[in-house]
Coordinates of C-alpha atoms (C1' of nucleotides) in Angstrom, one line a residue:
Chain A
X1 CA -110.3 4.6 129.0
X2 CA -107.7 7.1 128.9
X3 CA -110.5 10.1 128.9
X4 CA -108.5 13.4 128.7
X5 CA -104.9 13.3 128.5
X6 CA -103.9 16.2 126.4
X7 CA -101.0 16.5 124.3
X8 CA -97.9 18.2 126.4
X9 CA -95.1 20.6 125.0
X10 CA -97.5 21.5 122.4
X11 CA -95.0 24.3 121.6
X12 CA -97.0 26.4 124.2
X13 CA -99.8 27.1 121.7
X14 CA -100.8 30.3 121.6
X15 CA -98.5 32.2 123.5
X16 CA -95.0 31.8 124.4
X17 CA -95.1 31.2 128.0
X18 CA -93.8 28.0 129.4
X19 CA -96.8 26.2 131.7
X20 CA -96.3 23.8 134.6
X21 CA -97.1 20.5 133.0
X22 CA -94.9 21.5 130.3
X23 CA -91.8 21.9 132.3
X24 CA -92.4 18.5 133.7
X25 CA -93.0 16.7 130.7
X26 CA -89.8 18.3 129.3
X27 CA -87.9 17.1 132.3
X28 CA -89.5 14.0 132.4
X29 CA -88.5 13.8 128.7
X30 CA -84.7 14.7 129.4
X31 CA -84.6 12.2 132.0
X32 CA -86.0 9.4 130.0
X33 CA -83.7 9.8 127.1
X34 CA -80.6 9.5 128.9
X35 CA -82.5 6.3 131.3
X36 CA -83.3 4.6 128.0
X37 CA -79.8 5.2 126.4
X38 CA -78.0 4.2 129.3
X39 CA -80.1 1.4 130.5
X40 CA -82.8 0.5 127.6
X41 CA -86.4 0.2 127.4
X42 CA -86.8 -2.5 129.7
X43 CA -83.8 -1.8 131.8
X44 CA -85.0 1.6 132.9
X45 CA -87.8 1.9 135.1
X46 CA -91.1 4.2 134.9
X47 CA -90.3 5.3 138.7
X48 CA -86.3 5.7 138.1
X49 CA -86.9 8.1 135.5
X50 CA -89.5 10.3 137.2
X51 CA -87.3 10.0 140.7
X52 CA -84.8 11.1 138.2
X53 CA -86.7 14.5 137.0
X54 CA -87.9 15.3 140.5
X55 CA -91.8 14.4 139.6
X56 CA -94.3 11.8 140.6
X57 CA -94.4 8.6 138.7
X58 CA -97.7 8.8 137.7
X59 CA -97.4 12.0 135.5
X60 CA -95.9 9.5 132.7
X61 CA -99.0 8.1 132.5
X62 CA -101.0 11.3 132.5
X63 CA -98.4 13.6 130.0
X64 CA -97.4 10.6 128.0
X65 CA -100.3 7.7 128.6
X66 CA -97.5 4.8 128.9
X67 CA -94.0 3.9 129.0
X68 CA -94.1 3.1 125.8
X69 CA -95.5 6.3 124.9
X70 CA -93.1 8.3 126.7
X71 CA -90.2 6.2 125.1
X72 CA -91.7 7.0 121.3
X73 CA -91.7 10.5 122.5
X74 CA -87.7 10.4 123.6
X75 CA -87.1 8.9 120.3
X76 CA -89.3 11.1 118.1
X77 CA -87.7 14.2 120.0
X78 CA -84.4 12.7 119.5
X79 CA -84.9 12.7 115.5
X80 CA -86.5 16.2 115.3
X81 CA -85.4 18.9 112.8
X82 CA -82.4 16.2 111.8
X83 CA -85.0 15.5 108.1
X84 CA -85.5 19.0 107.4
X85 CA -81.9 19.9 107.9
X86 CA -80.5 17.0 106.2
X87 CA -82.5 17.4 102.9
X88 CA -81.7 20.8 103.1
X89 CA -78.0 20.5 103.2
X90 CA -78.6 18.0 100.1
X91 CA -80.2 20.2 98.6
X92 CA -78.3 23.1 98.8
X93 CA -75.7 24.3 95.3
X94 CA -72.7 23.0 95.1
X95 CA -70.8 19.7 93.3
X96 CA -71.8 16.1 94.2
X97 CA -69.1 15.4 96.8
X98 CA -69.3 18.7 98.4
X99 CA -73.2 18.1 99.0
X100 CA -72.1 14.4 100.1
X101 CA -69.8 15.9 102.7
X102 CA -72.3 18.7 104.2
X103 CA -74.9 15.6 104.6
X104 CA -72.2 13.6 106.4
X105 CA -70.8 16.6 108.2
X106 CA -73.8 17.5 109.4
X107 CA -75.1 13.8 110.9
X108 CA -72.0 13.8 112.5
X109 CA -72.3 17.2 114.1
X110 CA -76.0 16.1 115.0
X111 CA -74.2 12.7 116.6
X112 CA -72.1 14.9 118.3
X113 CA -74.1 17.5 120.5
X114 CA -76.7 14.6 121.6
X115 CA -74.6 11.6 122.0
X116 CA -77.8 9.4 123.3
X117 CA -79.1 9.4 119.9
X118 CA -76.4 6.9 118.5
X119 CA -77.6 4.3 121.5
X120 CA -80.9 4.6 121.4
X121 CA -81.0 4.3 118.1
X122 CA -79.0 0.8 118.4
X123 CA -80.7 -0.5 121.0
X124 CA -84.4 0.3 118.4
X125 CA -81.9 -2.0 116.1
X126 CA -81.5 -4.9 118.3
X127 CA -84.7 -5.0 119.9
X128 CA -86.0 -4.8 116.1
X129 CA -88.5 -2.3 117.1
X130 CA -91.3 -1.0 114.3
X131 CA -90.4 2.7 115.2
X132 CA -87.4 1.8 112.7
X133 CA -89.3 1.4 109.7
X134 CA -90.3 5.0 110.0
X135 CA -86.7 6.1 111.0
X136 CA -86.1 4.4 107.3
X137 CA -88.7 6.0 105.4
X138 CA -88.8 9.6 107.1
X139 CA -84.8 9.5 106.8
X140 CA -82.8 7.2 105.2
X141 CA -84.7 6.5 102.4
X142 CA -85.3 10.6 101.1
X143 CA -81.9 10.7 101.9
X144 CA -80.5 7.9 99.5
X145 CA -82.6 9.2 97.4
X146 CA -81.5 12.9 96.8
X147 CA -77.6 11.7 96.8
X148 CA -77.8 8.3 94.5
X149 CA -78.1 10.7 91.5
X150 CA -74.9 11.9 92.2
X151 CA -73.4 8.7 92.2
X152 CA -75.2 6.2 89.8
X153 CA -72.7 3.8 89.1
X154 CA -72.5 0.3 87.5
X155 CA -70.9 -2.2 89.8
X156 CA -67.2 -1.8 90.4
X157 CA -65.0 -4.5 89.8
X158 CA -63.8 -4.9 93.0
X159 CA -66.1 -2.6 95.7
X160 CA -68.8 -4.2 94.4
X161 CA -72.4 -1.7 94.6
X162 CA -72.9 1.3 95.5
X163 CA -75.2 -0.3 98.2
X164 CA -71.9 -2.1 99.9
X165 CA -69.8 1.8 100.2
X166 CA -73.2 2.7 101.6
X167 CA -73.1 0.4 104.3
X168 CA -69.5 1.1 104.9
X169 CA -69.1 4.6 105.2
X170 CA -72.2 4.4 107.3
X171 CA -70.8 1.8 109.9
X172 CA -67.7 4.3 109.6
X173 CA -69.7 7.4 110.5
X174 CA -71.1 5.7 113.4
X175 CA -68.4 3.6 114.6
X176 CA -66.5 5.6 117.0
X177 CA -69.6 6.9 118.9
X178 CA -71.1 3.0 119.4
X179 CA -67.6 1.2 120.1
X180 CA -66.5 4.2 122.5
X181 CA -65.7 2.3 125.5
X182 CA -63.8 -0.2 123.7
X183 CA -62.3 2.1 121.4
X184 CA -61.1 4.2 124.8
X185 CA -59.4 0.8 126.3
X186 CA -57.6 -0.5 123.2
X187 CA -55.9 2.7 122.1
X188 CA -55.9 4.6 125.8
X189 CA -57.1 8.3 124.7
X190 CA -60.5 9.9 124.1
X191 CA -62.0 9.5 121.1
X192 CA -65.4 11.9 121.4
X193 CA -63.8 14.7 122.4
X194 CA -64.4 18.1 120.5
X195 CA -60.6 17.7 118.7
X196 CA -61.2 13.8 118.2
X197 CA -64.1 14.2 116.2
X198 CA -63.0 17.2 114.1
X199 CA -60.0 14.8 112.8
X200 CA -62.6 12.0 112.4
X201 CA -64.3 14.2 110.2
X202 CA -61.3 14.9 108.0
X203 CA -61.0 11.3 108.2
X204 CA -64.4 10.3 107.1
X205 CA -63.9 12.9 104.6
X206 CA -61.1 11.1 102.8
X207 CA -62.5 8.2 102.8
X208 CA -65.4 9.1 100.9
X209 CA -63.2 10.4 98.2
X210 CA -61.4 8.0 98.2
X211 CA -64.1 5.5 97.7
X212 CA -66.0 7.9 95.3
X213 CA -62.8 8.1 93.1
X214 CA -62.5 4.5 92.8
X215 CA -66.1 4.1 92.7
X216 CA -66.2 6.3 89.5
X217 CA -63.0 5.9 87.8
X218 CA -62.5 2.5 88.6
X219 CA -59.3 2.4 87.1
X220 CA -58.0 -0.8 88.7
X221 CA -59.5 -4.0 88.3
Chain B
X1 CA -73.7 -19.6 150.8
X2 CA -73.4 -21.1 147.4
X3 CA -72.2 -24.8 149.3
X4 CA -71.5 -26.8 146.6
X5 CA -72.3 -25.6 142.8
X6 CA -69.8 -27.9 140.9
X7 CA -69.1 -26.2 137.5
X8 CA -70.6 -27.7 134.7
X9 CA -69.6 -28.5 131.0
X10 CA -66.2 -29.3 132.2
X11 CA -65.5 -30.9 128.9
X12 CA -67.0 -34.1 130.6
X13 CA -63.6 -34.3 132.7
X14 CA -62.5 -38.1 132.2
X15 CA -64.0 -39.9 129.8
X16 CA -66.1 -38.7 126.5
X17 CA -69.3 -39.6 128.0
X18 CA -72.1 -36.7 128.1
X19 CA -73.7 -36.4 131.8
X20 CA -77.0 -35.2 132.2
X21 CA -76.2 -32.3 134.3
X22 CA -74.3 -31.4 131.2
X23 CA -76.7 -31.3 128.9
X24 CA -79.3 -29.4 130.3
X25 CA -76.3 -26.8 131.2
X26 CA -75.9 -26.7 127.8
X27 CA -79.4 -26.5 126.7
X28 CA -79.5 -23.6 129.1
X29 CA -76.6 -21.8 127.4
X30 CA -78.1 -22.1 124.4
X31 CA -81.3 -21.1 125.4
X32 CA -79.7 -17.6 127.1
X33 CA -77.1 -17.0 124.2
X34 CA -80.5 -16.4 121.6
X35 CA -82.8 -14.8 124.6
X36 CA -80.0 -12.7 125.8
X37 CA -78.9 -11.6 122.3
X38 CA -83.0 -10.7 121.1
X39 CA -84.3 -9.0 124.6
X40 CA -80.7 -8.5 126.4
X41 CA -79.9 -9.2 129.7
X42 CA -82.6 -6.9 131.7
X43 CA -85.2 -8.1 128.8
X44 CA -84.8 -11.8 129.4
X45 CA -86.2 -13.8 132.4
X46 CA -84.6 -16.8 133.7
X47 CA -88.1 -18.3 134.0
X48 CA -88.3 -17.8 129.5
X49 CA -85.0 -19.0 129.3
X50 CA -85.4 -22.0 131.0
X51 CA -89.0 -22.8 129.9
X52 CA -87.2 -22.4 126.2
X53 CA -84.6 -25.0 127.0
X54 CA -87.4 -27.5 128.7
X55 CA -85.6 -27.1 131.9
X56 CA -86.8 -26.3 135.6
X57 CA -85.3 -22.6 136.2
X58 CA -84.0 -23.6 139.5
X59 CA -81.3 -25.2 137.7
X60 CA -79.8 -22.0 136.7
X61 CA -78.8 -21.0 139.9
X62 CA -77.5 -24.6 140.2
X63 CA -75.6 -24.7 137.1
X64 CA -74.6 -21.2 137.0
X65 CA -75.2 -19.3 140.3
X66 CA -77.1 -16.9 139.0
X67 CA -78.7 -14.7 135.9
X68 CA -75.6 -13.0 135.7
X69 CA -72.9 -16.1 135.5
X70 CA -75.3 -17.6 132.7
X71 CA -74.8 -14.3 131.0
X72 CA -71.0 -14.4 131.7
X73 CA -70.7 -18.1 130.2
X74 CA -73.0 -17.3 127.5
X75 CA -70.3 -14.2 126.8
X76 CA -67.5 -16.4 126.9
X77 CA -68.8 -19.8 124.8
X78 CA -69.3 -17.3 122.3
X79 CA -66.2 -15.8 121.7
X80 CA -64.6 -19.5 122.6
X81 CA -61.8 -20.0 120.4
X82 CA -61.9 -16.9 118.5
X83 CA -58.9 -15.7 120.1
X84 CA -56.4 -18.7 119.2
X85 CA -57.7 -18.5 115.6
X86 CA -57.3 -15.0 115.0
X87 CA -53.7 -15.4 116.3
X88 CA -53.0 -17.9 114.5
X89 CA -54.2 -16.8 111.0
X90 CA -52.1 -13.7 111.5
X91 CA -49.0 -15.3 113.2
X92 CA -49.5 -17.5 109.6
X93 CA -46.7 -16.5 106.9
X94 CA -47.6 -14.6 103.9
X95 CA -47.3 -10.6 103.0
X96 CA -48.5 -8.4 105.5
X97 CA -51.8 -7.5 103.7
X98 CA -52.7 -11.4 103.6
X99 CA -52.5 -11.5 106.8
X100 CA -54.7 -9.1 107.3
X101 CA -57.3 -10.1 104.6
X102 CA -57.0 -13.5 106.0
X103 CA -57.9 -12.1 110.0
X104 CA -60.5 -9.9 108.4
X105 CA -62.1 -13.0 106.5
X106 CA -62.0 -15.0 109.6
X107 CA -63.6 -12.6 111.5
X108 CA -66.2 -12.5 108.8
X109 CA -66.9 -15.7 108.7
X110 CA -66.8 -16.0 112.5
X111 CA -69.6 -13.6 112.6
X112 CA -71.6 -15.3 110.1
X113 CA -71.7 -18.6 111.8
X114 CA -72.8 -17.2 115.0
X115 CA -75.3 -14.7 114.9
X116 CA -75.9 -13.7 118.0
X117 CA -72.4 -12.4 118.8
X118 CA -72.6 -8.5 116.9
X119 CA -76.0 -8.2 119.3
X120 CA -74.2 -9.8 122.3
X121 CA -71.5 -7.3 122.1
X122 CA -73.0 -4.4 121.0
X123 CA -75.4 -4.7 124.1
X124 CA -72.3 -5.2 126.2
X125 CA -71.0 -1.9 124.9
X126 CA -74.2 -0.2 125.3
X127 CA -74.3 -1.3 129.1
X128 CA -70.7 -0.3 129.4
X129 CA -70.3 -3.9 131.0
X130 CA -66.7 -4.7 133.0
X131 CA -66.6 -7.5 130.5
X132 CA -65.6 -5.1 127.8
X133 CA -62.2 -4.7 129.0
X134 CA -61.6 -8.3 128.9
X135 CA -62.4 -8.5 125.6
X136 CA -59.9 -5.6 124.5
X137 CA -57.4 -7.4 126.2
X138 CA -58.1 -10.7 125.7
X139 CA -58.8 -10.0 121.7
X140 CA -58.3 -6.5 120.4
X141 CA -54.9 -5.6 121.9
X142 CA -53.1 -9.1 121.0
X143 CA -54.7 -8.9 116.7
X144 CA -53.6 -4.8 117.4
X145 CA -50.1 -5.7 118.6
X146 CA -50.4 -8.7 115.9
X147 CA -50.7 -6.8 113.0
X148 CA -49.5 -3.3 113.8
X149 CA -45.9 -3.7 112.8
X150 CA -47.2 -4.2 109.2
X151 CA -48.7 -1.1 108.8
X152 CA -46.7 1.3 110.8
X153 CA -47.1 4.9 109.1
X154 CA -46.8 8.3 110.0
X155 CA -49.7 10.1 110.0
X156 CA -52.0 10.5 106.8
X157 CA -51.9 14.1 105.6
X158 CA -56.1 13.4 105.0
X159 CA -57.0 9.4 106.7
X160 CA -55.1 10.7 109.6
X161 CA -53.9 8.1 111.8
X162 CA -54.0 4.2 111.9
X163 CA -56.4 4.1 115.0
X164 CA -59.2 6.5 112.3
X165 CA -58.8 3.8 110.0
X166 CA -58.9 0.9 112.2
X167 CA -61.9 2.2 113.4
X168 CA -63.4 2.8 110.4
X169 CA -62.5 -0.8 108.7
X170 CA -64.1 -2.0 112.1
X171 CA -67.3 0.0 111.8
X172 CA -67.5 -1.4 108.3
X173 CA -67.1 -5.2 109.0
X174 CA -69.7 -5.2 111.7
X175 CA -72.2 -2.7 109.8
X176 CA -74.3 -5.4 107.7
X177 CA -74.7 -7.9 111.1
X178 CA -75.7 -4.9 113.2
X179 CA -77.9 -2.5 110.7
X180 CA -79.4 -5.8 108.9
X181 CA -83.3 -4.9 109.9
X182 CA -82.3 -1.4 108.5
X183 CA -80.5 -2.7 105.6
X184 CA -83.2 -4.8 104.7
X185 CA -85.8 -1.8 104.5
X186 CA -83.6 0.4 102.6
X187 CA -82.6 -1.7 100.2
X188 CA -85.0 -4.1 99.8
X189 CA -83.0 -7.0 100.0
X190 CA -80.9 -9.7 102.3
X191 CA -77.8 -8.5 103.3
X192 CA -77.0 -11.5 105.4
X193 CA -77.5 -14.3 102.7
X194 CA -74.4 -16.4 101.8
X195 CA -74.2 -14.6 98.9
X196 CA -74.3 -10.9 100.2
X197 CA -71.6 -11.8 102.8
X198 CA -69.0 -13.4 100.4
X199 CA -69.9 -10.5 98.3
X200 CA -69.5 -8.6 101.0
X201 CA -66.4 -10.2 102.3
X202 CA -64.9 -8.9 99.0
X203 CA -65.9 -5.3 99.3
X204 CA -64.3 -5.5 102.7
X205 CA -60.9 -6.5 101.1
X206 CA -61.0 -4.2 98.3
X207 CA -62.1 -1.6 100.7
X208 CA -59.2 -2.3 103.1
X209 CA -56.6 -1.9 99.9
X210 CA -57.4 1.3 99.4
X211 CA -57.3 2.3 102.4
X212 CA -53.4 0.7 103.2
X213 CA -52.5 2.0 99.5
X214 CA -53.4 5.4 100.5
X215 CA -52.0 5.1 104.0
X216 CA -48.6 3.8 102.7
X217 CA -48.2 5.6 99.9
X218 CA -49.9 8.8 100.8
X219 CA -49.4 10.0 97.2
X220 CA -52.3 13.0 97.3
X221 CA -52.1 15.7 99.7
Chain C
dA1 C1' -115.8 34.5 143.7
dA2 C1' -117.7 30.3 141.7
dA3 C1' -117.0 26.7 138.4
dA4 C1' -114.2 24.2 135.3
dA5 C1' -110.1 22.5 133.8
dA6 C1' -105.4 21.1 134.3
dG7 C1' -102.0 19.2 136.9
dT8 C1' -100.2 16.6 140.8
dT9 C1' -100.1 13.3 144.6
dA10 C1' -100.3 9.0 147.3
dA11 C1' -101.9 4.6 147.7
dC12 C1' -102.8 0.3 145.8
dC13 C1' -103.2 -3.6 142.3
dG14 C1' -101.8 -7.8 139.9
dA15 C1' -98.0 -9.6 137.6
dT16 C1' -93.4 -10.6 137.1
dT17 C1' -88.7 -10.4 138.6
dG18 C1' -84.3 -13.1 140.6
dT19 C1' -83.3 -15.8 144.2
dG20 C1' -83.5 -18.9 148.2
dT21 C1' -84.8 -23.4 150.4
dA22 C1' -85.9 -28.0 151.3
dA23 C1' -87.5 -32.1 149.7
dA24 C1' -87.6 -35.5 146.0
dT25 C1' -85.5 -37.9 142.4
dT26 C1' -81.8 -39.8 139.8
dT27 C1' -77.2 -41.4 139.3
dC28 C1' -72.9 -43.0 140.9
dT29 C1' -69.9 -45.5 144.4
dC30 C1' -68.8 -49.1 147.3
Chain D
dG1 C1' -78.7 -53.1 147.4
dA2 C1' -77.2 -49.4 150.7
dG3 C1' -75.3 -45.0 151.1
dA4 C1' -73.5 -40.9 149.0
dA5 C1' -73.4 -37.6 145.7
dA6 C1' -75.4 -35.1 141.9
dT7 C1' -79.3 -33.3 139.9
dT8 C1' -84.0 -31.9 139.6
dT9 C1' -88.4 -30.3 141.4
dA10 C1' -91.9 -27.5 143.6
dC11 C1' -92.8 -23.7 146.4
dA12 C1' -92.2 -19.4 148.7
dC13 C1' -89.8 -14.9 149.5
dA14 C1' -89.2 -10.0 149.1
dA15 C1' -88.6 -6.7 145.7
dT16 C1' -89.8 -4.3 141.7
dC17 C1' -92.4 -3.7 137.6
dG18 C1' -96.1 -0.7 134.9
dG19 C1' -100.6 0.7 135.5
dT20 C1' -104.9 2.3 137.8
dT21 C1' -107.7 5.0 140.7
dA22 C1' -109.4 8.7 143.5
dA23 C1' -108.6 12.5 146.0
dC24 C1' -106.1 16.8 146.2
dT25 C1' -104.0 21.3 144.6
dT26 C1' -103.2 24.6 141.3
dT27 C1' -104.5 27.3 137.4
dT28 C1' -107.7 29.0 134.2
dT29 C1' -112.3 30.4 132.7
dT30 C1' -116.7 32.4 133.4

DNA sequence: AAAAAAGTTAACCGATTGTGTAAATTTCTC
DNA sequence: GAGAAATTTACACAATCGGTTAACTTTTTT
């Protein structure tokens, strides 16, 4: 069926010079992500998205066989280099809670400079979509994994499991970027700009200590 | 243009008798509130919704208008209510913080009983529809007014300000509905049982402690 | 320069979309 | 029971959807 079709942006193989069908599959590729952020997978259109890079509508077909393929691509593109970095950053010297905060500084400075990523990402959530078993396995898990060491802890008193701050600070982390436009209407001022997110961090910051500290001393009951 | 189109479910208007018109309006509501909140509005067809609900999909033009005003009641029947009862439980007299554990637990439980509302929302937001601002003002800004005078602080030297934490509390309430198939891979187990949300609903409240503790007492620096 | 490969284009297909219309049917009113 | 109103039905519409094909142009290889 689909006889040739060969693999696009394939880091230019050989030598470094860009070729044509490269240049439109990456622009076909920006497009996309921003379509299927802004409008979903079945809310943007094959023919909106190419109209939108300036290139024929069949050339999703030939650089990326279907929608569906192009739409893996956006989110596979989306995710790259965020494992590698992420482990690393775990990995790297330092006490518990500072490696803790590099992990969560650094997915927020990744949320930051490609503000689809948080959408597309939620929309793969509601629309229950297989891709996010992977996005567990390739991320999350290895993730949980190299900090739960750090934190191994019976059940507190009153926070209950670890599992329970997890879910926490994560809805935390992510909150401002999903609840944006509501955020922007009930407290009238920008909440994504460059000086907004620097004091979320601070913010986010604390609030992991503070959990941590109760989470380990548990003093109260 | 639209001649006639009497509105329907109008709480059967004089006596307690159901009409037939109203129940296949509410079939159709029902229908669209589950299709709407799996495959969102550009995912779901009025042809499945009807077909679901055993009804001829010329009737939701006729009962509704159009695609969009079944979207617009199925918005509205779901946050029915929610606004009087929210009020209400923190309008009711107690100390500050049990008035807020008290909203919070409502809101908890309001969510649990109907599903469909985190994804019904969160798509809202990610369409960045009009709707939104109706729902700050018609819920957010009344609880914010509601329940600000308890907590007003100066700014944290390390949360920050109220509006960080507000957003983070809010982040963290919605988290488990929202990131359930996520949840459910990473940790291998329900987080939307009866059991994990009252646990839950207890993390919440201890979670929210610490938090006002440290906003009102800012001992650390 | 000829041949092969890669990339692009336009036109078309069947399916599905939301919506509109007019007639048929049911229910209510008198 | 006749007439009016409310509700339901079947059918058609223009538009759009993703996908397919074949011809065309550009680039690379020989």
């Amino acid at each position: 069926m689909d006889s040739h079709l060969h693999n696009p942006l394939s880091a230019s193989g050989t030598d470094g010079r860009e070729e044509r069908g490269d240049r439109t599959a990456q622009a076909l590729l920006e497009s996309a992500r921003s379509a299927f952020a802004v409008h979903g997978f079945a809310g943007a259109s094959v023919r909106d998205i190419a109209g939108d890079a300036g290139v024929n509508p069949s050339l999703v077909r030939y650089h990326f066989g279907s929608k569906e393929g192009l739409y893996r691509r956006v989110l596979d593109s989306a995710m790259e280099g965020l494992r590698e970095r992420l482990l690393a950053a775990a990995a790297q010297p330092g006490a518990p809670r500072q490696r803790i905060h590099r992990v969560i500084g650094l997915y927020l400075e990744h949320l930051a400079s490609q503000r689809d990523i948080p959408r597309l990402i939620q929309r793969a959530l509601l629309n229950r979509e297989p891709y996010l078993r992977e996005l567990v396995s390739n991320y999350l898990q290895p993730l949980l994994q190299a900090l739960k060491p750090f934190i191994a802890t019976p059940l507190h008193p009153r926070l209950g499991s670890l599992e329970d701050v997890i879910i926490s600070m994560f809805g935390a982390i992510i909150a401002p970027f999903l609840y944006e436009p509501l955020l922007v209407d009930l407290f009238d001022r920008d909440v994504l700009s460059e000086r907004a997110l620097e004091k979320r961090r601070r913010h986010i910051e604390a609030l992991v200590d503070l959990t941590l500290d109760e989470l380990l001393h548990h003093p109260g009951a």
